[in-house]
Short mmCIF file of C-alpha atoms in Angstrom, two decimals:
data_model
loop_
_atom_site.label_atom_id
_atom_site.label_comp_id
_atom_site.label_asym_id
_atom_site.label_seq_id
_atom_site.Cartn_x
_atom_site.Cartn_y
_atom_site.Cartn_z
CA MET A 1 156.76 27.42 102.03
CA GLN A 2 154.95 24.33 103.23
CA GLN A 3 156.00 23.00 106.62
CA ASN A 4 157.89 19.71 106.60
CA LEU A 5 155.89 17.48 108.93
CA PHE A 6 158.18 14.46 108.62
CA PHE A 7 161.81 15.36 109.25
CA PRO A 8 161.23 16.81 112.76
CA VAL A 9 159.45 13.57 113.71
CA TYR A 10 162.36 11.54 112.33
CA LYS A 11 164.83 13.64 114.34
CA GLN A 12 162.83 13.02 117.51
CA LEU A 13 162.84 9.27 116.87
CA GLU A 14 166.58 9.41 116.22
CA LYS A 15 167.08 11.26 119.51
CA GLU A 16 165.09 8.61 121.39
CA LEU A 17 167.12 5.80 119.83
CA ASP A 18 170.30 7.57 120.90
CA GLU A 19 168.92 7.90 124.44
CA LEU A 20 168.00 4.21 124.42
CA SER A 21 171.68 3.34 123.89
CA TYR A 22 172.38 4.57 127.43
CA PHE A 23 170.00 1.95 128.86
CA ILE A 24 170.70 -0.96 126.48
CA THR A 25 174.19 -1.82 125.31
CA PHE A 26 174.15 -1.64 121.52
CA ASP A 27 176.23 -4.58 120.28
CA LYS A 28 175.73 -7.67 118.15
CA LYS A 29 174.68 -9.84 121.12
CA GLN A 30 171.91 -7.40 122.02
CA LEU A 31 170.22 -7.11 118.61
CA LYS A 32 167.39 -9.46 119.61
CA THR A 33 166.71 -7.51 122.81
CA TYR A 34 163.07 -6.42 123.02
CA SER A 35 161.19 -4.11 125.35
CA ILE A 36 158.10 -1.94 125.69
CA LYS A 37 160.11 1.12 124.64
CA ILE A 38 161.51 -0.61 121.55
CA SER A 39 158.00 -1.76 120.64
CA GLU A 40 156.64 1.78 120.96
CA LEU A 41 159.46 3.26 118.88
CA LEU A 42 159.03 0.61 116.18
CA LEU A 43 155.30 1.31 115.88
CA ARG A 44 155.89 5.04 115.57
CA THR A 45 158.75 4.62 113.12
CA VAL A 46 156.95 2.34 110.67
CA SER A 47 153.80 4.43 110.88
CA GLU A 48 155.96 7.36 109.73
CA ILE A 49 157.37 5.23 106.91
CA GLU A 50 153.85 4.52 105.65
CA ASN A 51 152.89 8.20 105.80
CA ILE A 52 155.97 9.63 104.14
CA SER A 53 155.81 6.97 101.40
CA LYS A 54 152.29 8.12 100.58
CA GLU A 55 153.37 11.78 100.43
CA LEU A 56 156.40 10.98 98.28
CA CYS A 57 154.12 9.30 95.75
CA LYS A 58 151.83 12.33 95.81
CA ARG A 59 154.75 14.67 95.15
CA GLU A 60 155.87 12.51 92.24
CA LYS A 61 152.29 12.65 90.91
CA ILE A 62 151.93 8.87 91.06
CA LYS A 63 148.38 7.57 90.82
CA PHE A 64 147.07 4.11 91.60
CA TYR A 65 144.40 2.51 89.43
CA ASP A 66 142.24 -0.58 89.76
CA LYS A 67 141.66 -3.10 86.95
CA ASN A 68 138.92 -0.84 85.54
CA LYS A 69 141.36 2.08 85.38
CA HIS A 70 139.60 3.94 88.19
CA ILE A 71 141.56 5.74 90.89
CA ARG A 72 141.93 3.37 93.83
CA LYS A 73 140.60 4.52 97.19
CA VAL A 74 142.65 1.96 99.13
CA VAL A 75 146.41 1.80 98.57
CA TYR A 76 148.75 -0.34 100.66
CA PHE A 77 152.34 0.33 101.69
CA ASN A 78 153.66 -2.33 99.33
CA ASP A 79 152.00 -0.45 96.44
CA TYR A 80 153.69 2.79 97.44
CA PHE A 81 157.02 1.03 97.82
CA GLU A 82 156.87 -0.54 94.34
CA LYS A 83 156.45 2.90 92.75
CA LEU A 84 159.20 4.43 94.88
CA GLU A 85 161.44 1.49 94.04
CA ASP A 86 160.99 2.27 90.35
CA LEU A 87 162.06 5.86 90.98
CA PHE A 88 164.84 5.50 93.53
CA LEU A 89 165.92 1.82 93.55
CA LEU A 90 165.52 1.83 97.33
CA SER A 91 166.23 -1.89 97.72
CA LYS A 92 169.86 -1.29 96.69
CA LYS A 93 170.62 1.77 98.82
CA TYR A 94 173.21 1.45 101.60
CA VAL A 95 172.85 3.16 104.98
CA SER A 96 175.67 3.17 107.55
CA PHE A 97 174.88 2.99 111.25
CA ASP A 98 177.22 5.52 112.87
CA LEU A 99 175.92 5.86 116.41
CA ASP A 100 178.78 6.82 118.73
CA ASN A 101 177.47 4.96 121.77
CA CYS A 102 177.56 1.44 120.34
CA ASN A 103 179.96 -1.33 119.46
CA GLU A 104 181.42 -0.46 116.07
CA ASN A 105 180.96 -4.08 114.96
CA ILE A 106 177.25 -4.22 115.77
CA PHE A 107 176.57 -4.91 112.08
CA ASP A 108 179.03 -6.79 109.88
CA VAL A 109 178.01 -4.84 106.78
CA LYS A 110 176.18 -1.66 105.89
CA LEU A 111 172.42 -1.73 106.23
CA VAL A 112 170.19 -2.11 103.19
CA PRO A 113 166.92 -1.28 104.96
CA PHE A 114 164.64 -1.83 101.97
CA LYS A 115 166.08 -5.22 101.06
CA LYS A 116 163.46 -7.88 101.84
CA ASP A 117 165.20 -10.10 104.36
CA LYS A 118 162.32 -12.04 105.91
CA THR A 119 160.46 -14.99 104.35
CA TYR A 120 157.16 -16.37 105.60
CA THR A 121 154.39 -18.64 104.38
CA LEU A 122 150.86 -17.42 103.78
CA ASN A 123 148.14 -19.67 102.33
CA GLY A 124 150.77 -22.14 101.22
CA LYS A 125 152.83 -19.50 99.39
CA THR A 126 156.28 -18.30 100.40
CA LYS A 127 156.56 -14.52 100.52
CA SER A 128 159.35 -12.04 101.20
CA ILE A 129 159.06 -8.94 103.35
CA TRP A 130 161.24 -6.57 105.37
CA SER A 131 161.92 -7.98 108.85
CA TRP A 132 161.08 -4.63 110.44
CA TYR A 133 157.73 -4.43 108.62
CA TYR A 134 156.88 -8.03 109.52
CA ALA A 135 157.56 -7.25 113.18
CA TYR A 136 155.53 -4.04 112.99
CA ASN A 137 152.47 -5.85 111.64
CA LYS A 138 152.74 -8.63 114.20
CA ILE A 139 152.93 -6.37 117.25
CA LYS A 140 150.35 -3.95 115.83
CA HIS A 141 147.73 -6.71 115.65
CA ASP A 142 148.74 -8.79 118.68
CA ARG A 143 151.33 -7.13 120.88
CA VAL A 144 151.09 -9.66 123.70
CA LYS A 145 151.62 -12.73 121.50
CA PHE A 146 154.35 -11.22 119.31
CA PHE A 147 155.99 -8.86 121.80
CA ARG A 148 159.46 -10.42 121.28
CA TYR A 149 159.37 -9.46 117.59
CA ALA A 150 159.88 -5.81 118.58
CA ASN A 151 163.64 -6.12 118.90
CA LEU A 152 166.52 -3.68 118.61
CA GLU A 153 167.64 -4.92 115.18
CA CYS A 154 164.20 -4.33 113.64
CA LEU A 155 164.02 -0.87 115.20
CA ILE A 156 167.43 0.20 113.84
CA LYS A 157 166.61 -1.09 110.34
CA ALA A 158 163.19 0.59 110.37
CA LEU A 159 164.69 3.91 111.45
CA ALA A 160 167.33 3.56 108.71
CA ALA A 161 164.50 3.09 106.19
CA LEU A 162 162.73 6.18 107.52
CA PHE A 163 165.98 8.15 107.35
CA LEU A 164 166.43 7.21 103.69
CA LEU A 165 162.86 8.20 102.78
CA ASN A 166 163.29 11.53 104.56
CA ILE A 167 166.36 12.33 102.47
CA TYR A 168 164.40 11.72 99.29
CA TYR A 169 161.48 13.72 100.65
CA LEU A 170 163.75 16.66 101.57
CA ASN A 171 165.01 16.55 97.97
CA LYS A 172 168.12 18.64 98.67
CA THR A 173 170.70 19.55 96.02
CA PHE A 174 174.08 20.81 97.22
CA TYR A 175 176.56 22.72 95.10
CA SER A 176 179.90 24.50 95.14
CA GLU A 177 179.70 27.25 92.55
CA ASN A 178 183.27 28.49 92.23
CA SER A 179 185.49 25.63 93.42
CA TYR A 180 185.66 21.84 93.58
CA ASP A 181 184.97 21.96 97.31
CA THR A 182 184.36 18.28 97.97
CA ASP A 183 184.64 18.65 101.75
CA TYR A 184 181.80 21.19 101.79
CA ILE A 185 179.56 18.95 99.67
CA LEU A 186 180.24 15.82 101.72
CA GLU A 187 179.67 17.72 104.95
CA LYS A 188 176.19 18.62 103.67
CA ILE A 189 175.41 15.04 102.62
CA GLU A 190 176.59 13.68 105.96
CA GLY A 191 174.81 16.37 107.97
CA PHE A 192 171.30 14.92 107.87
CA SER A 193 171.78 12.63 110.85
CA LYS A 194 174.01 11.94 113.85
CA ILE A 195 173.52 8.18 113.66
CA PHE A 196 173.05 7.30 109.98
CA SER A 197 174.79 8.20 106.74
CA VAL A 198 174.18 7.34 103.10
CA ASP A 199 176.54 6.36 100.30
CA TYR A 200 177.57 8.70 97.49
CA THR A 201 179.75 8.42 94.41
CA MET A 202 180.85 10.34 91.34
CA ALA A 203 178.40 10.34 88.44
CA ILE A 204 180.14 8.71 85.48
CA SER A 205 178.56 8.57 82.04
CA ASP A 206 178.83 5.50 79.84
CA ASP A 207 181.09 7.28 77.35
CA GLU A 208 183.80 8.04 79.93
CA ARG A 209 187.24 6.75 78.95
CA ILE A 210 190.24 5.77 81.06
CA SER A 211 193.24 8.06 80.91
CA PRO A 212 196.25 6.28 79.35
CA ASN A 213 198.38 6.81 82.46
CA LEU A 214 195.85 4.79 84.50
CA LYS A 215 195.75 1.72 82.28
CA ASP A 216 198.22 -0.23 84.41
CA THR A 217 196.58 0.37 87.78
CA PHE A 218 195.01 -2.56 89.62
CA PHE A 219 191.43 -1.35 89.20
CA ASN A 220 189.47 0.72 86.75
CA PRO A 221 188.53 3.93 88.66
CA ILE A 222 185.67 4.73 86.29
CA GLU A 223 184.20 1.27 86.72
CA PHE A 224 184.64 1.70 90.48
CA PHE A 225 182.39 4.78 90.44
CA ARG A 226 179.93 3.14 88.07
CA ILE A 227 179.51 0.11 90.33
CA GLY A 228 178.87 2.44 93.26
CA ARG A 229 176.02 4.27 91.54
CA GLU A 230 173.39 1.68 92.32
CA SER A 231 173.95 1.72 96.08
CA SER A 232 174.51 5.48 96.38
CA THR A 233 171.83 7.91 97.49
CA TYR A 234 173.74 10.92 96.14
CA LEU A 235 175.61 11.37 92.87
CA LEU A 236 178.34 14.00 92.55
CA TYR A 237 178.67 15.86 89.26
CA SER A 238 181.52 18.14 88.21
CA ASP A 239 181.08 21.19 85.95
CA TYR A 240 177.32 20.86 86.05
CA VAL A 241 174.50 23.31 85.30
CA ILE A 242 171.62 23.56 87.79
CA ARG A 243 168.86 25.95 88.78
CA THR A 244 169.59 27.42 92.20
CA SER A 245 167.17 29.28 94.48
CA SER A 246 168.78 32.50 93.22
CA ASP A 247 167.97 31.49 89.65
CA GLU A 248 164.35 30.87 90.58
CA ALA A 249 164.20 34.27 92.28
CA ALA A 250 165.69 35.92 89.18
CA ASP A 251 163.08 34.21 87.02
CA MET A 252 160.33 35.56 89.24
CA LEU A 253 161.73 39.10 89.03
CA ASP A 254 161.89 38.81 85.24
CA LYS A 255 158.24 37.77 85.12
CA LEU A 256 157.30 40.71 87.33
CA GLU A 257 159.28 43.07 85.12
CA GLY A 258 157.64 41.67 82.01
CA SER A 259 154.18 42.25 83.46
CA VAL A 260 154.75 45.93 84.34
CA HIS A 261 152.10 48.33 82.95
CA LEU A 262 152.37 52.12 82.58
CA PHE A 263 149.51 54.46 83.34
CA ASN A 264 148.66 57.21 80.85
CA SER A 265 147.29 60.08 82.92
CA GLU A 266 145.76 61.78 79.86
CA THR A 267 143.82 58.79 78.53
CA HIS A 268 143.50 57.05 81.89
CA THR A 269 144.57 53.78 80.31
CA LEU A 270 147.22 51.19 80.97
CA ARG A 271 149.69 49.83 78.47
CA LYS A 272 152.44 47.26 78.77
CA LYS A 273 155.89 48.66 79.45
CA TYR A 274 157.37 46.05 77.09
CA ASP A 275 155.61 44.92 73.95
CA ASN A 276 157.64 41.75 73.53
CA TYR A 277 159.52 40.98 76.74
CA GLN A 278 161.93 38.05 76.31
CA TYR A 279 162.08 35.66 79.25
CA THR A 280 165.29 33.70 79.83
CA GLU A 281 165.37 30.84 82.31
CA HIS A 282 168.31 31.46 84.67
CA THR A 283 170.79 28.69 85.42
CA THR A 284 174.13 28.46 87.23
CA GLN A 285 177.28 26.67 86.12
CA CYS A 286 178.73 24.97 89.19
CA LYS A 287 182.07 23.31 89.76
CA LEU A 288 180.57 20.55 91.90
CA VAL A 289 176.96 19.43 92.41
CA ALA A 290 175.45 16.69 94.57
CA LYS A 291 172.05 15.47 93.40
CA LEU A 292 169.76 12.75 94.66
CA ASN A 293 170.22 9.53 92.74
CA ARG A 294 167.09 8.60 90.84
CA GLU A 295 166.83 5.45 88.75
CA ILE A 296 166.80 7.55 85.58
CA ASP A 297 170.30 8.76 86.56
CA VAL A 298 171.53 5.21 87.11
CA GLN A 299 170.52 4.30 83.57
CA LYS A 300 172.42 7.17 81.96
#
């Protein structure tokens, strides 16, 4: 199994942000606080964002072409993001900031780290960018002049963005095979981080209908779940078939069994044990499954 070179780095950055909260009071009035340590953490965090975005595109087998349909040698972060946005709708995903050692009202709403919240003018044209990425570029190229841009708010948003990308890179599916154990599933979803958490909702298909005994309630529960799909990183499915690690192992054993040869000691030849071995792909029916929300799921 290939070593994950990204999540341990994220966890270290998360630890350092937590430690920073013991030296800087994390509340709304302090969000524009800047320092050498914040600057250093921001540079490391956004550098990780660029790297993991590149690897995510590689894993999804995304290629980048120039106007002559040749593979591009130079690809920029914005190019990676556009492809990942198509797959995961990152600009709509909510991330909650749950750090214990901070004012609970530090942010009025949940973070949407990939929503472009900064406008600037370049060559007479108004452009939009993420505030944390704008700050990163400024201090990377001229730290002395733009030192104040490396503030606490940009750092928290950048780390939230890195957290979200790490969840998609980890690509975890959680399941409860024999019971509708929602607590177990939610514990897994919320277990990635001590300071951030993502949204999740039930996966509802377009042909779902409201039960007659719910018609007089003040909101449509199915529509409630459907609205939440877009901003949720995980979708929860009930009575769903998946391929577990055990299924994959069973498939491998089947293939090994089907390739067995027998040795004839008289003729000194080998022959297949089975002339027509039938392979069956193993799957598991689960009561509850949590899967990463991809844009293809949102459109179902």
